[in-house]
PDB file of C-alpha atoms in Angstrom:
ATOM      1  CA  UNK A1020       0.000   0.000   0.000  1.00  0.00           C
ATOM      2  CA  UNK A1021       1.529   3.340  -1.013  1.00  0.00           C
ATOM      3  CA  UNK A1022       1.929   5.905   1.721  1.00  0.00           C
ATOM      4  CA  UNK A1023      -0.089   9.048   1.110  1.00  0.00           C
ATOM      5  CA  UNK A1024       1.583  12.417   1.514  1.00  0.00           C
ATOM      6  CA  UNK A1025       0.629  16.041   1.314  1.00  0.00           C
ATOM      7  CA  UNK A1026       3.724  16.638  -0.794  1.00  0.00           C
ATOM      8  CA  UNK A1027       4.268  15.757  -4.441  1.00  0.00           C
ATOM      9  CA  UNK A1028       7.823  15.996  -5.757  1.00  0.00           C
ATOM     10  CA  UNK A1029       8.870  17.926  -2.609  1.00  0.00           C
ATOM     11  CA  UNK A1030       6.225  20.581  -3.289  1.00  0.00           C
ATOM     12  CA  UNK A1031       3.046  21.047  -1.246  1.00  0.00           C
ATOM     13  CA  UNK A1032       0.043  19.476  -2.875  1.00  0.00           C
ATOM     14  CA  UNK A1033      -3.392  20.976  -3.426  1.00  0.00           C
ATOM     15  CA  UNK A1034      -4.856  19.464  -0.254  1.00  0.00           C
ATOM     16  CA  UNK A1035      -2.065  20.925   1.920  1.00  0.00           C
ATOM     17  CA  UNK A1036      -2.521  24.339   0.337  1.00  0.00           C
ATOM     18  CA  UNK A1037      -6.274  24.179   1.046  1.00  0.00           C
ATOM     19  CA  UNK A1038      -5.612  23.177   4.666  1.00  0.00           C
ATOM     20  CA  UNK A1039      -3.160  26.046   5.210  1.00  0.00           C
ATOM     21  CA  UNK A1040      -5.223  28.683   3.432  1.00  0.00           C
ATOM     22  CA  UNK A1041      -7.354  29.573   6.457  1.00  0.00           C
ATOM     23  CA  UNK A1042      -4.249  30.328   8.582  1.00  0.00           C
ATOM     24  CA  UNK A1043      -2.389  32.597   6.152  1.00  0.00           C
ATOM     25  CA  UNK A1044      -3.962  35.925   7.187  1.00  0.00           C
ATOM     26  CA  UNK A1045      -3.972  35.327  10.980  1.00  0.00           C
ATOM     27  CA  UNK A1046      -0.362  34.117  10.894  1.00  0.00           C
ATOM     28  CA  UNK A1047       0.694  37.119   8.811  1.00  0.00           C
ATOM     29  CA  UNK A1048      -1.038  39.513  11.235  1.00  0.00           C
ATOM     30  CA  UNK A1049       0.520  37.845  14.267  1.00  0.00           C
ATOM     31  CA  UNK A1050       3.972  37.843  12.678  1.00  0.00           C
ATOM     32  CA  UNK A1051       3.648  41.511  11.726  1.00  0.00           C
ATOM     33  CA  UNK A1052       2.519  42.391  15.251  1.00  0.00           C
ATOM     34  CA  UNK A1053       5.448  40.590  16.877  1.00  0.00           C
ATOM     35  CA  UNK A1054       7.892  42.182  14.423  1.00  0.00           C
ATOM     36  CA  UNK A1055       6.396  45.639  15.036  1.00  0.00           C
ATOM     37  CA  UNK A1056       6.646  45.165  18.804  1.00  0.00           C
ATOM     38  CA  UNK A1057      10.305  44.142  18.541  1.00  0.00           C
ATOM     39  CA  UNK A1058      11.149  47.141  16.344  1.00  0.00           C
ATOM     40  CA  UNK A1059       9.261  49.448  18.741  1.00  0.00           C
ATOM     41  CA  UNK A1060      11.206  48.173  21.740  1.00  0.00           C
ATOM     42  CA  UNK A1061      14.460  48.601  19.812  1.00  0.00           C
ATOM     43  CA  UNK A1062      13.641  52.191  18.809  1.00  0.00           C
ATOM     44  CA  UNK A1063      12.506  53.167  22.309  1.00  0.00           C
ATOM     45  CA  UNK A1064      15.680  51.685  23.763  1.00  0.00           C
ATOM     46  CA  UNK A1065      17.855  53.673  21.369  1.00  0.00           C
ATOM     47  CA  UNK A1066      15.968  56.875  22.209  1.00  0.00           C
ATOM     48  CA  UNK A1067      16.303  56.270  25.943  1.00  0.00           C
ATOM     49  CA  UNK A1068      20.031  55.622  25.693  1.00  0.00           C
ATOM     50  CA  UNK A1069      20.685  58.629  23.457  1.00  0.00           C
ATOM     51  CA  UNK A1070      19.024  60.980  25.985  1.00  0.00           C
ATOM     52  CA  UNK A1071      21.586  60.231  28.687  1.00  0.00           C
ATOM     53  CA  UNK A1072      23.883  63.191  29.241  1.00  0.00           C
ATOM     54  CA  UNK A1073      26.652  63.006  31.764  1.00  0.00           C
ATOM     55  CA  UNK A1074      27.582  66.700  31.876  1.00  0.00           C
ATOM     56  CA  UNK A1075      26.471  66.988  35.506  1.00  0.00           C
ATOM     57  CA  UNK A1076      28.635  64.072  36.646  1.00  0.00           C
ATOM     58  CA  UNK A1077      32.011  65.249  37.982  1.00  0.00           C
ATOM     59  CA  UNK A1078      34.962  63.537  36.337  1.00  0.00           C
ATOM     60  CA  UNK A1079      38.011  63.204  38.608  1.00  0.00           C
ATOM     61  CA  UNK A1080      41.415  64.329  37.372  1.00  0.00           C
ATOM     62  CA  UNK A1081      43.821  61.697  36.179  1.00  0.00           C
ATOM     63  CA  UNK A1082      46.086  60.560  39.030  1.00  0.00           C
ATOM     64  CA  UNK A1083      49.780  61.367  38.678  1.00  0.00           C
ATOM     65  CA  UNK A1084      51.972  58.326  37.928  1.00  0.00           C
ATOM     66  CA  UNK A1085      53.750  57.088  41.036  1.00  0.00           C
ATOM     67  CA  UNK A1086      57.504  56.483  41.044  1.00  0.00           C
ATOM     68  CA  UNK A1087      57.379  53.035  42.628  1.00  0.00           C
ATOM     69  CA  UNK A1088      54.713  51.421  40.483  1.00  0.00           C
ATOM     70  CA  UNK A1089      55.044  47.606  40.308  1.00  0.00           C
ATOM     71  CA  UNK A1090      55.140  47.528  36.514  1.00  0.00           C
ATOM     72  CA  UNK A1091      58.026  50.026  36.492  1.00  0.00           C
ATOM     73  CA  UNK A1092      60.477  47.915  38.534  1.00  0.00           C
ATOM     74  CA  UNK A1093      64.219  48.012  37.916  1.00  0.00           C
ATOM     75  CA  UNK A1094      64.446  44.207  37.683  1.00  0.00           C
ATOM     76  CA  UNK A1095      64.618  42.901  34.131  1.00  0.00           C
ATOM     77  CA  UNK A1096      62.899  39.613  34.959  1.00  0.00           C
ATOM     78  CA  UNK A1097      60.987  38.176  37.875  1.00  0.00           C
ATOM     79  CA  UNK A1098      63.273  35.120  37.977  1.00  0.00           C
ATOM     80  CA  UNK A1099      66.468  37.089  38.560  1.00  0.00           C
ATOM     81  CA  UNK A1100      68.386  35.818  41.622  1.00  0.00           C
ATOM     82  CA  UNK A1101      71.319  38.237  41.557  1.00  0.00           C
ATOM     83  CA  UNK A1102      71.281  40.516  44.600  1.00  0.00           C
ATOM     84  CA  UNK A1103      73.200  43.781  44.770  1.00  0.00           C
ATOM     85  CA  UNK A1104      74.459  43.927  41.181  1.00  0.00           C
TER      86      UNK A1104
END
């Protein structure tokens, strides 16, 4: 007994197209609504972020470099064992 399928030659057959026809408009409306909501959230987020101004926030001055900073040591390597040379 041959197995029936809604597809013929990897294309949807007439019966599958008839079955899907009633869902085309509601699915398109739902998809458009979800897409519109996502775009709206994205635009509102960009507007909210672009309104932030930090002119009233005090920015501290850059600290002066210290003479004995660890990355400025006189030793050439950490594994050096010579003392006093």
